[in-house]
PDB file of C-alpha atoms in Angstrom:
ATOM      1  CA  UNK A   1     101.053  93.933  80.406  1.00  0.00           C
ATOM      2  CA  UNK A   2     104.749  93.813  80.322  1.00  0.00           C
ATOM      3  CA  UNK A   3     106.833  96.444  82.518  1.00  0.00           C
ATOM      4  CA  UNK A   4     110.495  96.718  81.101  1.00  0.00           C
ATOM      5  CA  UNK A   5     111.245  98.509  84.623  1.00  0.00           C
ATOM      6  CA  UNK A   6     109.618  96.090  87.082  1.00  0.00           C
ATOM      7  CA  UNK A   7     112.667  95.394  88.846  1.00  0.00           C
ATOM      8  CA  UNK A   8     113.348  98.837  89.691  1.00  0.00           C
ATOM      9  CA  UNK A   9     109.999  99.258  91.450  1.00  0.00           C
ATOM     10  CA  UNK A  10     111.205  96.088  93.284  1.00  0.00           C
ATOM     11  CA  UNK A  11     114.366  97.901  93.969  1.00  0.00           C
ATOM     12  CA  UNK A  12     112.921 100.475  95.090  1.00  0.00           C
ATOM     13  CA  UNK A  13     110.610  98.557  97.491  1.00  0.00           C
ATOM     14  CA  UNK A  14     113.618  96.769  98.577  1.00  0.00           C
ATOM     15  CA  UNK A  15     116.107 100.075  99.058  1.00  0.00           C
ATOM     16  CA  UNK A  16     112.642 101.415 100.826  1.00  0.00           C
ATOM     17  CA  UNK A  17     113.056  98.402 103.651  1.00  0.00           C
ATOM     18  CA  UNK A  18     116.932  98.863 103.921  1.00  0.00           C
ATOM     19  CA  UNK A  19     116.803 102.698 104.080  1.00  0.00           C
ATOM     20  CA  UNK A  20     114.125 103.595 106.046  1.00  0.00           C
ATOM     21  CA  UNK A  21     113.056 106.115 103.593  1.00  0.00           C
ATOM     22  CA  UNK A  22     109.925 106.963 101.896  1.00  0.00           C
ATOM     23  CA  UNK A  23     111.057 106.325  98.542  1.00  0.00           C
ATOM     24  CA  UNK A  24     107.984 104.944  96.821  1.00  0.00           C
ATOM     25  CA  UNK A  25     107.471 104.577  93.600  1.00  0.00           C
ATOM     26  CA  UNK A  26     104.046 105.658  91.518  1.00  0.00           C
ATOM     27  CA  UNK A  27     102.172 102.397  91.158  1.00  0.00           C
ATOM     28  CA  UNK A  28     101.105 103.051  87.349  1.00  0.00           C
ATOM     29  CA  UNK A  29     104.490 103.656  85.491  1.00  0.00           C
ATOM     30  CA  UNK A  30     102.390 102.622  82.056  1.00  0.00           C
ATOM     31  CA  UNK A  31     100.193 105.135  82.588  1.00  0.00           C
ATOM     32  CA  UNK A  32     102.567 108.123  82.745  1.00  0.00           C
ATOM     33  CA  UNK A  33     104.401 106.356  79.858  1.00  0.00           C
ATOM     34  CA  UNK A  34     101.240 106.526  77.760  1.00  0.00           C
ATOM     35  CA  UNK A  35     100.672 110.030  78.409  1.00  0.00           C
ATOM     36  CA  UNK A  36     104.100 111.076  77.573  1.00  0.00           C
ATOM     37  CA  UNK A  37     103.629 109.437  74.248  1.00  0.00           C
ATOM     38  CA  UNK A  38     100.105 111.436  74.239  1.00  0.00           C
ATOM     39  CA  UNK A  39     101.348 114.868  74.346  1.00  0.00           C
ATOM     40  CA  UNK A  40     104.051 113.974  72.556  1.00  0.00           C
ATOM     41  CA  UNK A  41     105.991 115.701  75.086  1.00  0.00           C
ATOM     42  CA  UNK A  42     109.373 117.225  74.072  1.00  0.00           C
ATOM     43  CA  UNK A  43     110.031 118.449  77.941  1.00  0.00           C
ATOM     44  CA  UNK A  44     109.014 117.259  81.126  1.00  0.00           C
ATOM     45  CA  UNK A  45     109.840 117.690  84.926  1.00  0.00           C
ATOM     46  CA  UNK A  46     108.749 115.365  87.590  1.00  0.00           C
ATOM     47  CA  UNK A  47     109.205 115.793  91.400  1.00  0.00           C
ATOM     48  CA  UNK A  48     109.723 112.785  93.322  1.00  0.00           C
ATOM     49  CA  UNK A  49     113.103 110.932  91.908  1.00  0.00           C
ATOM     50  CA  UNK A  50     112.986 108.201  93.980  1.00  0.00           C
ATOM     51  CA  UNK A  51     114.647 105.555  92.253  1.00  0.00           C
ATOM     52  CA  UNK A  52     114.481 106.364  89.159  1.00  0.00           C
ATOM     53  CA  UNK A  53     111.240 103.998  88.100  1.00  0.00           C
ATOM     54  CA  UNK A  54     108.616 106.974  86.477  1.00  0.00           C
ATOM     55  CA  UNK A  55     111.602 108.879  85.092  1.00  0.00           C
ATOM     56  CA  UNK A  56     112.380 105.764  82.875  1.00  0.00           C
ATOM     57  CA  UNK A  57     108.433 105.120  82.235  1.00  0.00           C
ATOM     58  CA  UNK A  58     108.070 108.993  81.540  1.00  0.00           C
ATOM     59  CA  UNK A  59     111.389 108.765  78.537  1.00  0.00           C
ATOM     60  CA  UNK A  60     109.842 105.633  77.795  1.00  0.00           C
ATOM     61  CA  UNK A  61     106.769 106.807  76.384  1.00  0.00           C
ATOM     62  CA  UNK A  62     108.154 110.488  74.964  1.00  0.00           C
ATOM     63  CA  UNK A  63     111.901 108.934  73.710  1.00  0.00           C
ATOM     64  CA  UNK A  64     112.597 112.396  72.421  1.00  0.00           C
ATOM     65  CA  UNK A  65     112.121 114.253  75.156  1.00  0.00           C
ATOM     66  CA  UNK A  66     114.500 115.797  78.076  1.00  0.00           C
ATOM     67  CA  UNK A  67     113.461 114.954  81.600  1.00  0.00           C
ATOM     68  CA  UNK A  68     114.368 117.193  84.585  1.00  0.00           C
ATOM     69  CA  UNK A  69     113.949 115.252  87.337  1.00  0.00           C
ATOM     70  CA  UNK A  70     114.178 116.308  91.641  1.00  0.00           C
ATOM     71  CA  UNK A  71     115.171 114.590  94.194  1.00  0.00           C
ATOM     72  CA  UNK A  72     115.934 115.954  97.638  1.00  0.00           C
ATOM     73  CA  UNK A  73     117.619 112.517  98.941  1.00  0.00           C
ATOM     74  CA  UNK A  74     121.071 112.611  97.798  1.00  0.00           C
ATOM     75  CA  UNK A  75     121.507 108.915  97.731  1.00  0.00           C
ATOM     76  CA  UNK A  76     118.514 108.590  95.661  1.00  0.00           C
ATOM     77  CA  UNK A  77     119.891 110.648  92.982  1.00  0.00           C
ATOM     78  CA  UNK A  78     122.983 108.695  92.903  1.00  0.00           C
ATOM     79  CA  UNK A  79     120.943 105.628  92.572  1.00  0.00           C
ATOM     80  CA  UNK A  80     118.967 107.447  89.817  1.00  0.00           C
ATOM     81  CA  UNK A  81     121.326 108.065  87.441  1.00  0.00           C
ATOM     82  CA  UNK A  82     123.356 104.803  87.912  1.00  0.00           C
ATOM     83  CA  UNK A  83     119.598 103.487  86.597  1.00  0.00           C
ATOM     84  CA  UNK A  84     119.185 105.968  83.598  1.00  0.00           C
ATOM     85  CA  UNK A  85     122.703 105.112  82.537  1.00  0.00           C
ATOM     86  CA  UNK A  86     122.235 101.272  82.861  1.00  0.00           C
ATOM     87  CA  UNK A  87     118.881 101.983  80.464  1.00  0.00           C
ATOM     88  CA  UNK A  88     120.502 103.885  78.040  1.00  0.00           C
ATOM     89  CA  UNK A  89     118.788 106.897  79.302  1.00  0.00           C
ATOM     90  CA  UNK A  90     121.090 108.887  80.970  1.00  0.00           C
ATOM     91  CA  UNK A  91     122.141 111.675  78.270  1.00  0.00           C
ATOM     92  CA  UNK A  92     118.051 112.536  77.856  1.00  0.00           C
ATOM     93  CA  UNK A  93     117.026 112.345  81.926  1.00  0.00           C
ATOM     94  CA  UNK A  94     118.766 114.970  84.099  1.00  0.00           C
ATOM     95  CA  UNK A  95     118.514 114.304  88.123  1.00  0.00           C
ATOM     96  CA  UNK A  96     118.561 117.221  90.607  1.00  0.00           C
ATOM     97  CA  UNK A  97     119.427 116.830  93.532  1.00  0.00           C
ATOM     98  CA  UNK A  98     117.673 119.313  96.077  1.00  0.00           C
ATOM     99  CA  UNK A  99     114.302 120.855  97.055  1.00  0.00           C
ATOM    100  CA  UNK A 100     111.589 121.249  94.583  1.00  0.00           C
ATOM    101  CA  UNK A 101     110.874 123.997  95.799  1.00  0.00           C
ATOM    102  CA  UNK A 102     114.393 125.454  95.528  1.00  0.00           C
ATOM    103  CA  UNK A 103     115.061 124.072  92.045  1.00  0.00           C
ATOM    104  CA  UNK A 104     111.638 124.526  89.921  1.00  0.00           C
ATOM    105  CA  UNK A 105     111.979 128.664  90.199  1.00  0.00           C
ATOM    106  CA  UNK A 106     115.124 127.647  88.394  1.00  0.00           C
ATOM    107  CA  UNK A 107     113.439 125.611  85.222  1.00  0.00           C
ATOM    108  CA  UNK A 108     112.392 127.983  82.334  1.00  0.00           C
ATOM    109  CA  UNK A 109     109.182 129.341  82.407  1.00  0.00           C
ATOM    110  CA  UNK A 110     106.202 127.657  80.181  1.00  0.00           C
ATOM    111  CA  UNK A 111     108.884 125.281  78.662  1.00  0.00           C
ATOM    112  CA  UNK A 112     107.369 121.720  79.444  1.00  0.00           C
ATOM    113  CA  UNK A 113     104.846 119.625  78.301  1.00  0.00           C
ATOM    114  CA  UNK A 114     104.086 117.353  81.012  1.00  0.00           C
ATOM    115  CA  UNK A 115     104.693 117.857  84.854  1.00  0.00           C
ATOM    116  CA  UNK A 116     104.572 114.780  87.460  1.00  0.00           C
ATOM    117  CA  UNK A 117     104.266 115.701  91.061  1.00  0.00           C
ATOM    118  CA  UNK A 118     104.994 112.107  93.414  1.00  0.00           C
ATOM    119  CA  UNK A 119     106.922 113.693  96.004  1.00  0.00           C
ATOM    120  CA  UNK A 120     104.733 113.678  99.510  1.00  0.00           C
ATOM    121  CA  UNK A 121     101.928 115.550  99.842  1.00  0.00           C
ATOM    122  CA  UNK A 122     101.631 119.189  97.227  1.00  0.00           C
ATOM    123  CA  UNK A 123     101.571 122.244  98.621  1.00  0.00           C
ATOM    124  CA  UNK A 124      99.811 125.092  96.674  1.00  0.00           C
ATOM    125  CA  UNK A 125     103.188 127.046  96.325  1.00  0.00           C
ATOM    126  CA  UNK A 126     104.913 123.920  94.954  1.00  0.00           C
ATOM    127  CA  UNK A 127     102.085 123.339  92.265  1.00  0.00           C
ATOM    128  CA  UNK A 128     102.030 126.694  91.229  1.00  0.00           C
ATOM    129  CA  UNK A 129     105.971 126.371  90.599  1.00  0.00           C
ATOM    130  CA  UNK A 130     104.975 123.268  88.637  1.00  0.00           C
ATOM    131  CA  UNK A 131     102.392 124.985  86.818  1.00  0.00           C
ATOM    132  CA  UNK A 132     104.671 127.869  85.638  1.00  0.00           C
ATOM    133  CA  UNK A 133     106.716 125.228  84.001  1.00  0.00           C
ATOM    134  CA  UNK A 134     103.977 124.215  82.307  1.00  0.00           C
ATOM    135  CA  UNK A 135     102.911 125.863  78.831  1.00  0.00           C
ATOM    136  CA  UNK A 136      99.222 126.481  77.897  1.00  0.00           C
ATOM    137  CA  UNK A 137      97.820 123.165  77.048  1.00  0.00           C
ATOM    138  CA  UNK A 138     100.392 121.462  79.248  1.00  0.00           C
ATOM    139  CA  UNK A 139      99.696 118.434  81.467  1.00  0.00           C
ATOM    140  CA  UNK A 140     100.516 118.067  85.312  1.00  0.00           C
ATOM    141  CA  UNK A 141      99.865 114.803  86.658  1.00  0.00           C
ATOM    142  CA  UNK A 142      99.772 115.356  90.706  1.00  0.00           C
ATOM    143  CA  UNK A 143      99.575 112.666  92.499  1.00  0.00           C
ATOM    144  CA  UNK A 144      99.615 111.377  96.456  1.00  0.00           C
ATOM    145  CA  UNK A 145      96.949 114.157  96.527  1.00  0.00           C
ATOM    146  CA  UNK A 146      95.032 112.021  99.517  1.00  0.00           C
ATOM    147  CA  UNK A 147      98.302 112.403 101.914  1.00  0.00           C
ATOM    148  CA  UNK A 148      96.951 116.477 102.260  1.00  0.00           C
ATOM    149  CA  UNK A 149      93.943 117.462 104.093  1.00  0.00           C
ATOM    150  CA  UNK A 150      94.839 121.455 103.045  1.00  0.00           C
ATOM    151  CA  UNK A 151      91.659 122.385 101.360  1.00  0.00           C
ATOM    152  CA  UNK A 152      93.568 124.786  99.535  1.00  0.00           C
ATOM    153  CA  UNK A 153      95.677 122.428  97.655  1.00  0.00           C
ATOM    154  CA  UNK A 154      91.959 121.407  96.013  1.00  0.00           C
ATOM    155  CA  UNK A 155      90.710 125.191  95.443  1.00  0.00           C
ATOM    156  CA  UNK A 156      93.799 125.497  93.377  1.00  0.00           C
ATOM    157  CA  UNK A 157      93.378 122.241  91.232  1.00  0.00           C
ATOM    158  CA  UNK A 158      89.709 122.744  91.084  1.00  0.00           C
ATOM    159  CA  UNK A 159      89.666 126.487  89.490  1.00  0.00           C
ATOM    160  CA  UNK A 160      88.742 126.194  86.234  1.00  0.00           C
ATOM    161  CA  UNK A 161      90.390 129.116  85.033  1.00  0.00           C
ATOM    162  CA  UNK A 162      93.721 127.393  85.884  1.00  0.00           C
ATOM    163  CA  UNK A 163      93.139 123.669  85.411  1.00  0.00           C
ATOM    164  CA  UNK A 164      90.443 121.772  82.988  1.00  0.00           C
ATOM    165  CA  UNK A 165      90.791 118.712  85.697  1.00  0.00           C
ATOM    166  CA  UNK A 166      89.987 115.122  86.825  1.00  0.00           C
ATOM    167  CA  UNK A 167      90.901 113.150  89.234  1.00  0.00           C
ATOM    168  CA  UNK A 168      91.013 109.570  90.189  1.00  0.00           C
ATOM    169  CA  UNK A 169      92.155 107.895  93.015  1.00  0.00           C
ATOM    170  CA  UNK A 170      94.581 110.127  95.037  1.00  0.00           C
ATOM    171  CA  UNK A 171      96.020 111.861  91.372  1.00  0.00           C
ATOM    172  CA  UNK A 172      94.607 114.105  89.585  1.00  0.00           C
ATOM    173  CA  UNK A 173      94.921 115.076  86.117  1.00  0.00           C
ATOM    174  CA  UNK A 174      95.138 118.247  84.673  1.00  0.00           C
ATOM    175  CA  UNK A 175      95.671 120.694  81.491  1.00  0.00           C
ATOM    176  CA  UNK A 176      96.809 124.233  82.038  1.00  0.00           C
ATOM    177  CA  UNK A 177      94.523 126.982  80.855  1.00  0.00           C
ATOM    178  CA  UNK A 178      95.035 130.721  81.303  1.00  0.00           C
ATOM    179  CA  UNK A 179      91.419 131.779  81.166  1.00  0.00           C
ATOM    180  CA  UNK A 180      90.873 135.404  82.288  1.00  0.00           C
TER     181      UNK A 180
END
């Protein structure tokens, strides 16, 4: 297969080796693509900026949709947007720059479609801010999942009144439910 934004995962390996930083980039792009197009998502957040590389994958596969996308490096963001406006992109994918955790209590509640955690490692507060974004039927796609050993971080994901989930890898994928 094809990836119209390979050179921005090479970018971002190469800005990774200049910077210092741990700006990595999700190593399936296609895949989040595919499940944008899937839920024929209208809304979606992500977590984890970095370059820019899933934000452009994620618009890619949902071209209606607005992105909100976080970033707490500020040079990332910069980087970011220069990327969505170079890919025509820029007037549908909006880059914050700050904490997740400062910025998602912000987003409208039950308002997305799909959610994509790829910042570090998730924290049980942080996915429940992601999940509130999230409407019934939504889809959160968490990954670096193997980067926690916090057991709670899997309780959450694994309650089935929450989450129908599966995982694979160090993601998981899941659909919200509000089950009593």
């Amino acid at each position: 297969m094809i990836d119209p934004y390979a050179e921005i995962q090479e970018q971002t390996r190469r800005h990774r080796a200049a910077h210092g930083c741990g700006a990595y980039t999700y190593a399936d792009g296609s895949l989040l693509g595919v499940l944008a197009a899937a839920t024929s998502a209208r809304r979606i957040v992500e977590v984890g900026t970095a370059l820019g590389y899933t934000a452009l994958w994620l618009g890619h596969g949902a071209p209606a949709a607005a992105i909100d996308t976080i970033e707490m490096d500020e040079e990332h963001v910069e980087v970011a947007r220069e990327t969505f406006r170079r890919h025509g992109m820029s007037d549908r994918i909006t880059a914050h720059h700050g904490l997740a955790e400062e910025i998602l209590p912000t987003l409208a509640p039950r308002a997305y479609d799909l959610a994509f955690f790829d910042g570090f490692a998730p924290s049980v507060e942080l996915l429940g801010d992601l999940r509130r974004t999230l409407r019934t039927g939504g889809v959160l796609v968490a990954g670096n999942l193997t980067l926690s050993s916090d057991q709670a971080v899997r309780t959450y994901l694994g309650d089935q009144h929450r989450w129908l989930a599966h995982s694979f890898g160090e993601t998981a994928l899941l659909v919200r439910r509000d089950l009593a």
